C-alpha positions as a Python dict, from the first residue, in 0.01 Angstrom:
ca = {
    (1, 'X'): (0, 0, 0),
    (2, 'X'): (340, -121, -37),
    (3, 'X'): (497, 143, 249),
    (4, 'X'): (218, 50, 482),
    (5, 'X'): (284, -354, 456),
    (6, 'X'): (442, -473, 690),
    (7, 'X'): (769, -765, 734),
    (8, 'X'): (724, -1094, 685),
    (9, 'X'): (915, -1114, 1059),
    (10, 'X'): (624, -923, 1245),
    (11, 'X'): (379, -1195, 1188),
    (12, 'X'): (643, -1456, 1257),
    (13, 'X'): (634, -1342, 1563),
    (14, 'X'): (341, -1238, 1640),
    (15, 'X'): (242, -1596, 1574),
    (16, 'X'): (483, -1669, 1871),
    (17, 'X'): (375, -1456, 2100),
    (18, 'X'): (22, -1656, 2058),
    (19, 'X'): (201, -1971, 2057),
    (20, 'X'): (362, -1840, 2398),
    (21, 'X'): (29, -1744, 2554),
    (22, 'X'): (-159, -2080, 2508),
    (23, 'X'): (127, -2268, 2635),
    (24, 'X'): (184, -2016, 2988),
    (25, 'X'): (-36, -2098, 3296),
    (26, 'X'): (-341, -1884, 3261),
    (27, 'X'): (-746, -1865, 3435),
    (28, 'X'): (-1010, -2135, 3390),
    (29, 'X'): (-767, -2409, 3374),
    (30, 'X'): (-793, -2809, 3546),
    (31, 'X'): (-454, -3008, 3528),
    (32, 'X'): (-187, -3087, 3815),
    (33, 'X'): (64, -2880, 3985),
    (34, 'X'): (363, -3118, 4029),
    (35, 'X'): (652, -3059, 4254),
    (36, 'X'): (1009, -3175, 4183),
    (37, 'X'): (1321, -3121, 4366),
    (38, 'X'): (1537, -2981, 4069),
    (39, 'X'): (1555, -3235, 3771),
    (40, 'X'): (1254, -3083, 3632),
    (41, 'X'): (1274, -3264, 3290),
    (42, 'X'): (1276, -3616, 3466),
    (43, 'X'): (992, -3534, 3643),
    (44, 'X'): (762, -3397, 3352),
    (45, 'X'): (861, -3715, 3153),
    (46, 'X'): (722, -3912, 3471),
    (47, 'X'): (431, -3765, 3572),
    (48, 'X'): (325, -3790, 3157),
    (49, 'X'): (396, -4179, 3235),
    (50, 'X'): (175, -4206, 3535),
    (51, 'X'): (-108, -4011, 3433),
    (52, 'X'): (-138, -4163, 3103),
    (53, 'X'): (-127, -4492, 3239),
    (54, 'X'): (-421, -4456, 3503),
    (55, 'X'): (-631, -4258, 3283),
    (56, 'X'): (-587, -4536, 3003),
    (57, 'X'): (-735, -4799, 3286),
    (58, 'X'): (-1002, -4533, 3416),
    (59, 'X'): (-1108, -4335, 3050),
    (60, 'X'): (-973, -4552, 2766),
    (61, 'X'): (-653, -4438, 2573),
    (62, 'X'): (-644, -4120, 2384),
    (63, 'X'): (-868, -4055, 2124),
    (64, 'X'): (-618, -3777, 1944),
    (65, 'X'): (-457, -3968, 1684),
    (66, 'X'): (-787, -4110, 1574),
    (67, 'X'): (-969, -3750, 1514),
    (68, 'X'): (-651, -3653, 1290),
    (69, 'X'): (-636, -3959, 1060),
    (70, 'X'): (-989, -3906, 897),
    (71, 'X'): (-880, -3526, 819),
    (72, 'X'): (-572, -3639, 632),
    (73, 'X'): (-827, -3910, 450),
    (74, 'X'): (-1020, -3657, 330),
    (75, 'X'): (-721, -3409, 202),
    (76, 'X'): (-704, -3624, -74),
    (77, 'X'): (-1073, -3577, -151),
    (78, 'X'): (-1091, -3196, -131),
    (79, 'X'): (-799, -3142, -379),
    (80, 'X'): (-1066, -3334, -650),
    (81, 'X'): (-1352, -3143, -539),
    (82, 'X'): (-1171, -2802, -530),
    (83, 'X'): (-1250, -2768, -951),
    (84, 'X'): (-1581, -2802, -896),
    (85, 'X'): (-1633, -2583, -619),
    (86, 'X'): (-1465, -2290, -805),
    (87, 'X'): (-1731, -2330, -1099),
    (88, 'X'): (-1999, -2326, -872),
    (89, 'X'): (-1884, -2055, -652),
    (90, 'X'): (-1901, -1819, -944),
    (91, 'X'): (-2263, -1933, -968),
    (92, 'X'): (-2293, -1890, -659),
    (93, 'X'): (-2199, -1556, -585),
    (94, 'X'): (-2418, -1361, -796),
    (95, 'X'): (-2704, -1514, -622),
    (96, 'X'): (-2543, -1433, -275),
    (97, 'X'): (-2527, -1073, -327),
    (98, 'X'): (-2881, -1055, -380),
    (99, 'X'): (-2969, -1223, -73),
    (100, 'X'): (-2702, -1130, 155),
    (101, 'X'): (-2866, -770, 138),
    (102, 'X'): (-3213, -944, 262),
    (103, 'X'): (-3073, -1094, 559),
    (104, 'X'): (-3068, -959, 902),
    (105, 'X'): (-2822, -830, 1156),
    (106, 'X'): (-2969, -1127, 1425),
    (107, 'X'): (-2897, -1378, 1102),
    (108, 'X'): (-2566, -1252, 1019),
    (109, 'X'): (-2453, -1229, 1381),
    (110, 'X'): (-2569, -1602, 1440),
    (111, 'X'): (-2405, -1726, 1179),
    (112, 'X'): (-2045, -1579, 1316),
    (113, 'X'): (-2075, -1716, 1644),
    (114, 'X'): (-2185, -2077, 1522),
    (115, 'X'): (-1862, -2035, 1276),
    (116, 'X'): (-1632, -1908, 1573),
    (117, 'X'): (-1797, -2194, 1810),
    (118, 'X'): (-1684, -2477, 1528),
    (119, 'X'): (-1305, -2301, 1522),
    (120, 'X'): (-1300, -2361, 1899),
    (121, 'X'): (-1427, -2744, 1905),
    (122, 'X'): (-1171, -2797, 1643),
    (123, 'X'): (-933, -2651, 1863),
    (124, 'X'): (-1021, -2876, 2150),
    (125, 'X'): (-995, -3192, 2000),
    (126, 'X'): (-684, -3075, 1885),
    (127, 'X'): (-536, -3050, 2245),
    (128, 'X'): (-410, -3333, 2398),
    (129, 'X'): (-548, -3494, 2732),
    (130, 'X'): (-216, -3383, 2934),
    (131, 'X'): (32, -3058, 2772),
    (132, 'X'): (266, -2929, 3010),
    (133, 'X'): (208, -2520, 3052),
    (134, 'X'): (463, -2295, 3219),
    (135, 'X'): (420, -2156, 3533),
    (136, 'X'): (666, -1934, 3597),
    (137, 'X'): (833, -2099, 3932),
    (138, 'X'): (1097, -2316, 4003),
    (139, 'X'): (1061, -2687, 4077),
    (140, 'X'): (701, -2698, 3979),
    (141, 'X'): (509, -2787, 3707),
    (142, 'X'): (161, -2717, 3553),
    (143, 'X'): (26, -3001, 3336),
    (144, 'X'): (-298, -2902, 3140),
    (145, 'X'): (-581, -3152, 3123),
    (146, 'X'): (-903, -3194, 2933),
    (147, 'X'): (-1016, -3409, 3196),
    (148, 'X'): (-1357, -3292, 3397),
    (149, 'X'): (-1254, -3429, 3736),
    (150, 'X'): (-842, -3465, 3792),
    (151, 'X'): (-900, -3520, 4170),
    (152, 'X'): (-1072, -3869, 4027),
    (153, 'X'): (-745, -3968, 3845),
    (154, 'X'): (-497, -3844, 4098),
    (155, 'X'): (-679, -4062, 4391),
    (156, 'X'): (-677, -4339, 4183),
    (157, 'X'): (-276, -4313, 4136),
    (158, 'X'): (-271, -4281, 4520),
    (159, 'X'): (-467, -4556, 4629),
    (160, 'X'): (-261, -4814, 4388),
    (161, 'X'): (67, -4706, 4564),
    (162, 'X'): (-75, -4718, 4902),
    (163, 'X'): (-173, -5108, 4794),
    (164, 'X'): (123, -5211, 4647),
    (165, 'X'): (411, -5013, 4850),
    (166, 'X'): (591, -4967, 4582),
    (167, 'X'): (728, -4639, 4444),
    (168, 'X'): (652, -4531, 4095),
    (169, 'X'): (882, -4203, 4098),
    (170, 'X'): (1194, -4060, 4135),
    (171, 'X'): (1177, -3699, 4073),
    (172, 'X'): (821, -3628, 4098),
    (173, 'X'): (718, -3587, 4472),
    (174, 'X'): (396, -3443, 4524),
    (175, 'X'): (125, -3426, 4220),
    (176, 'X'): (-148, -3164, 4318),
    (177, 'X'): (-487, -3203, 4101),
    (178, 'X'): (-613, -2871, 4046),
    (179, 'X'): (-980, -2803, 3991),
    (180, 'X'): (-1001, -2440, 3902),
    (181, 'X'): (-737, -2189, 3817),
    (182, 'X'): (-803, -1762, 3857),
    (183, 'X'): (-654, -1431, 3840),
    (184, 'X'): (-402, -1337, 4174),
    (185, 'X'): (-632, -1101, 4327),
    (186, 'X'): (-852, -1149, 4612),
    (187, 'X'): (-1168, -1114, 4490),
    (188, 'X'): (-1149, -1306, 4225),
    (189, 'X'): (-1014, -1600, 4410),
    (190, 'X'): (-1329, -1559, 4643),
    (191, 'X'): (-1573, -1575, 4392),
    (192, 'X'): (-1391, -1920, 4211),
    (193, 'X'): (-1381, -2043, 4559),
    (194, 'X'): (-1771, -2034, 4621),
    (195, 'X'): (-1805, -2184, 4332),
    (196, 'X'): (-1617, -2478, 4396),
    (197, 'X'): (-1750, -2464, 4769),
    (198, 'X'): (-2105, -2528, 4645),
    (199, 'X'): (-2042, -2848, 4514),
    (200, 'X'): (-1881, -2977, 4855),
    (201, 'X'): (-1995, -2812, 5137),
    (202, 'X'): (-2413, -2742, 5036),
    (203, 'X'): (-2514, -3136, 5115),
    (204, 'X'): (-2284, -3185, 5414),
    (205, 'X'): (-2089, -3002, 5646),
    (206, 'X'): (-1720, -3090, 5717),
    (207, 'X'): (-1427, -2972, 5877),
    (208, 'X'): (-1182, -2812, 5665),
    (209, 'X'): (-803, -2658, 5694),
    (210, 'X'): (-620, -2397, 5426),
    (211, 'X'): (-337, -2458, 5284),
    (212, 'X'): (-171, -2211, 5115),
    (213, 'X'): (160, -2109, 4951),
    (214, 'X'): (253, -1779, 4761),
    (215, 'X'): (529, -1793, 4519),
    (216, 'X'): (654, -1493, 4275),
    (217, 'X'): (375, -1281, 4475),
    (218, 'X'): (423, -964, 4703),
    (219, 'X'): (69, -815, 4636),
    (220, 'X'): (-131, -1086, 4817),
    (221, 'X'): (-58, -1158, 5213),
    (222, 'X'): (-162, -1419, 5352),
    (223, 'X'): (-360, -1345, 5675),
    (224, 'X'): (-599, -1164, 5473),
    (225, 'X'): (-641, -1408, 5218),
    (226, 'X'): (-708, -1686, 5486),
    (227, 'X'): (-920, -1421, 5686),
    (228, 'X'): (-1115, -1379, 5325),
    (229, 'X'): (-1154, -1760, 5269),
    (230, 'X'): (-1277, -1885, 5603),
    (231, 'X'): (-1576, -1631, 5521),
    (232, 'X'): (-1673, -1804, 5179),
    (233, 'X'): (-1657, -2153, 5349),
    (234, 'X'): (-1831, -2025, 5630),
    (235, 'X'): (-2091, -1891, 5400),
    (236, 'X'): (-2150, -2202, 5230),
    (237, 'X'): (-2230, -2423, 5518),
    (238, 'X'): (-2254, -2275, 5835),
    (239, 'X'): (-2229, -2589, 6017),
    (240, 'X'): (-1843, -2607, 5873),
    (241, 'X'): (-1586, -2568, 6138),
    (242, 'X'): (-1215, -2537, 6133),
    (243, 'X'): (-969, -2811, 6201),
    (244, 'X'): (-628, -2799, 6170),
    (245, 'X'): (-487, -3161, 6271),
    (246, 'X'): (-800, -3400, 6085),
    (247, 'X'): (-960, -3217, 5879),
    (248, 'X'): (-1209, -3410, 5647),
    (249, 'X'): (-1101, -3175, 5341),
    (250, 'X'): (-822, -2934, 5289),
    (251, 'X'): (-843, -2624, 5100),
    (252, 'X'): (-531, -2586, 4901),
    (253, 'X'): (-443, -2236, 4730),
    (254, 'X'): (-130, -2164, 4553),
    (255, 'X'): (-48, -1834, 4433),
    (256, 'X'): (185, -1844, 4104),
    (257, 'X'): (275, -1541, 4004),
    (258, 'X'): (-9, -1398, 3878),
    (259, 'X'): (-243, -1712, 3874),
    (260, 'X'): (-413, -1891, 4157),
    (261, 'X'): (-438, -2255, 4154),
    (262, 'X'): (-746, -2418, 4404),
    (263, 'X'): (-827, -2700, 4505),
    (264, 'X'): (-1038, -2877, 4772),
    (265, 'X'): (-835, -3246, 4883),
    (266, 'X'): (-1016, -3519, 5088),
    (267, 'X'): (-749, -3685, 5308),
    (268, 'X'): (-486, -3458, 5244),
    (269, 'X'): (-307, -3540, 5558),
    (270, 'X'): (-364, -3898, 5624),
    (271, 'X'): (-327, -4129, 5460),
    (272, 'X'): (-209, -3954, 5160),
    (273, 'X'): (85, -3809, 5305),
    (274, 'X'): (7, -3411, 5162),
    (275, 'X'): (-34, -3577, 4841),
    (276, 'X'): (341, -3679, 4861),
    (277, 'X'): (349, -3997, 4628),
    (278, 'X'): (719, -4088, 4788),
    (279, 'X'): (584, -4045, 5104),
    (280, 'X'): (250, -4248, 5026),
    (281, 'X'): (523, -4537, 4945),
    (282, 'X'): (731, -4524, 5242),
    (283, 'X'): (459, -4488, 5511),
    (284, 'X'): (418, -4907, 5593),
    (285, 'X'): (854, -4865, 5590),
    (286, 'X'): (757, -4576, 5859),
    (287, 'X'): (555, -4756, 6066),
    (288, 'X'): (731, -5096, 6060),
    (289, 'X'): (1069, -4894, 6233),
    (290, 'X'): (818, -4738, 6515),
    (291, 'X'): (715, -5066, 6567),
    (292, 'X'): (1019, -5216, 6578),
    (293, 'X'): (1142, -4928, 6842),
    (294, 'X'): (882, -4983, 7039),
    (295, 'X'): (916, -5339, 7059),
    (296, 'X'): (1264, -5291, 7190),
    (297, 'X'): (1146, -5082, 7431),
    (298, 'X'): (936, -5309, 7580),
    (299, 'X'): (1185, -5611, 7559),
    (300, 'X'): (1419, -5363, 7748),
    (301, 'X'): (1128, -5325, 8046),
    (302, 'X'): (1252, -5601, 8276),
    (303, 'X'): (1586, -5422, 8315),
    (304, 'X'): (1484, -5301, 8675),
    (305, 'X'): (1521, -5631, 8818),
    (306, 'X'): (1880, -5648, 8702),
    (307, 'X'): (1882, -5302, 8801),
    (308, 'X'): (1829, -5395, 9184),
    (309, 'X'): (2053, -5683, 9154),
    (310, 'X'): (2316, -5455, 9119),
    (311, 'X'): (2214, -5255, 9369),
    (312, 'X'): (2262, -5567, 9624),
    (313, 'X'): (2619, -5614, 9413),
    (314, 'X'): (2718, -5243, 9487),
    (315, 'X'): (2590, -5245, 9851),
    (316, 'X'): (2768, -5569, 9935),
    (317, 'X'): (3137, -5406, 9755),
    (318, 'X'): (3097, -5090, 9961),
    (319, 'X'): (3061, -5344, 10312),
    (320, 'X'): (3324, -5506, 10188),
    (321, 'X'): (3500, -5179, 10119),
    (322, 'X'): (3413, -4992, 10424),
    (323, 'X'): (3539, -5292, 10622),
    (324, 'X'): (3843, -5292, 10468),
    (325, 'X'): (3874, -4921, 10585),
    (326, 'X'): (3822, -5025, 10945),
    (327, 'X'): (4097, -5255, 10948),
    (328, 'X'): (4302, -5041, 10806),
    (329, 'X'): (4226, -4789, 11110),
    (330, 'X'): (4295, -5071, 11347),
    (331, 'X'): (4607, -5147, 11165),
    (332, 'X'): (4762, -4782, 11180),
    (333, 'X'): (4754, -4772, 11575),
    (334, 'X'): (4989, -5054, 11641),
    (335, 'X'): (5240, -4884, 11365),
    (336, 'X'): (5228, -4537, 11558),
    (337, 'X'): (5280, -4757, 11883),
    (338, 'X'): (5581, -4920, 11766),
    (339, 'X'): (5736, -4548, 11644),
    (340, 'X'): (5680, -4420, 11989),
    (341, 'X'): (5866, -4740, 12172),
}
């Protein structure tokens, strides 16, 4: 037994390499895909600002600390009830065997899956309602979320700036909500597409655009993806067509690696500026200088007037000019007369 044990250092790490895993972009995910132009540590610590702020006005604040603070209350009980579990567990056990052997594979198999479905709840309200998660590509950023609907939250964020004109970032530029994350291959991005499609398109049917970006990818190309795509929308609403300039809703795939992220974004080009939150900011600044050009344009419209004035002006110099010319002629006569005397 002892030659077959192994180090202490191979479940050190192996614990890691779990760690690792939960914390790396992966399927069946919701969160936000944030964009950054370098600075990438600003921008995580502002985009945990932001979204914890709306989603304490639209949810309530975090319920994490609270679910912890009862199990550390009762830690304190279950070291004075540990005695008296041990003398009852050898009680116990001589019954068990007896009736262990009575029950039934069905039983016994029902009983590990209600065990294993406690282990993950306990899990889950261990997680946190935003956790950053790698994602394997420069200048973005994957935050997790336990929330059912981010496109909720992230429209909410938008339509405050958009009120107040006022930007709430520095580093952070766009904030993508994603609403279902798959597997890099084609058919399994179909088949999470329809299933998001169903939800939007089966009531009502709108125009719609794709979007889409591959990074860290040279398996998937993007023709046939879009080729692939505009068959599942197709599919779920026959009435849909394409529009590329207003569409009602945007389709918005991005390819990471070996993840897909999707999305389906309602005013993705106006007014929300691609979901660009410095943009969203700047827009009235935007429009305020085309106005101002254009009112300078049309102060500058009477300039024909002055236009013809000069006209007259440059007429009456070149009379004056061509006159002077003529006299000149007359003038140059009389001198050749007086050489010739």
């Amino acid at each position: 037994m002892g030659k077959n044990k192994r180090r202490k250092s191979y479940y050190i790490q192996s614990a890691k390499r779990q760690k690792r895993k939960d914390s790396c972009l992966g399927p069946d995910m919701m969160g936000f895909l944030c964009m950054c132009n370098g600075h990438e540590r600003e921008c995580v610590q502002e985009s945990y600002n932001i979204l914890n702020e709306f989603a304490n006005e639209l949810y309530g604040k975090e319920e994490w600390q609270a679910q912890n603070t009862p199990k550390e209350a009762s830690s304190g009980n279950k070291d004075s009830n540990e005695g008296e579990q041990e003398k009852s567990t050898d009680t116990k056990e001589k019954d068990s065997e007896s009736e262990e052997e009575d029950l039934d594979i069905d039983a016994a198999i029902k009983a590990d899956v209600s065990e294993l479905q406690k282990d993950g709840d306990k899990k889950e309200r261990c997680r946190r309602r935003f956790q950053q998660v790698e994602c394997a590509a420069k200048n973005c950023i994957f935050i997790n979320t336990t929330l059912e609907n981010p496109l909720e939250l992230a429209m909410k964020i938008m339509d405050s700036i958009l009120e107040t004109q006022k930007q709430r970032t520095k580093k952070l530029l766009r904030m993508i909500p994603v609403q279902k994350t798959c597997k890099a291959f084609q058919k399994d991005i179909e088949g999470a597409l329809e299933t998001l499609a169903k939800s939007y398109f089966e009531k009502e049917s709108k125009t719609y655009c794709i979007v889409s970006k591959i990074r860290n990818n040279s398996l998937i190309k993007r023709e046939d993806l879009t080729q692939s795509l505009i068959t599942v929308l197709q599919g779920a609403n026959s009435d849909n067509a394409p529009d590329l300039k207003t569409p009602d809703v945007v389709v918005n795939v991005d390819v990471i690696k070996n993840v897909c992220c999707l999305s389906i974004l309602p005013g993705y080009f106006t007014p929300y500026c691609k979901y660009n939150l410095v943009g969203i900011a700047n827009k009235n600044k935007e429009q305020e200088k085309e106005q101002e050009k254009n009112g300078t344009d049309k102060v500058k419209e009477p300039e024909p007037k002055d236009a013809a004035g000069s006209e007259e002006v440059v007429k009456d110099e070149t009379s004056e000019s061509k006159s002077q010319e003529s006299s000149e002629k007359d003038a140059k006569p009389e001198g050749d007369e007086m050489k010739e005397a």
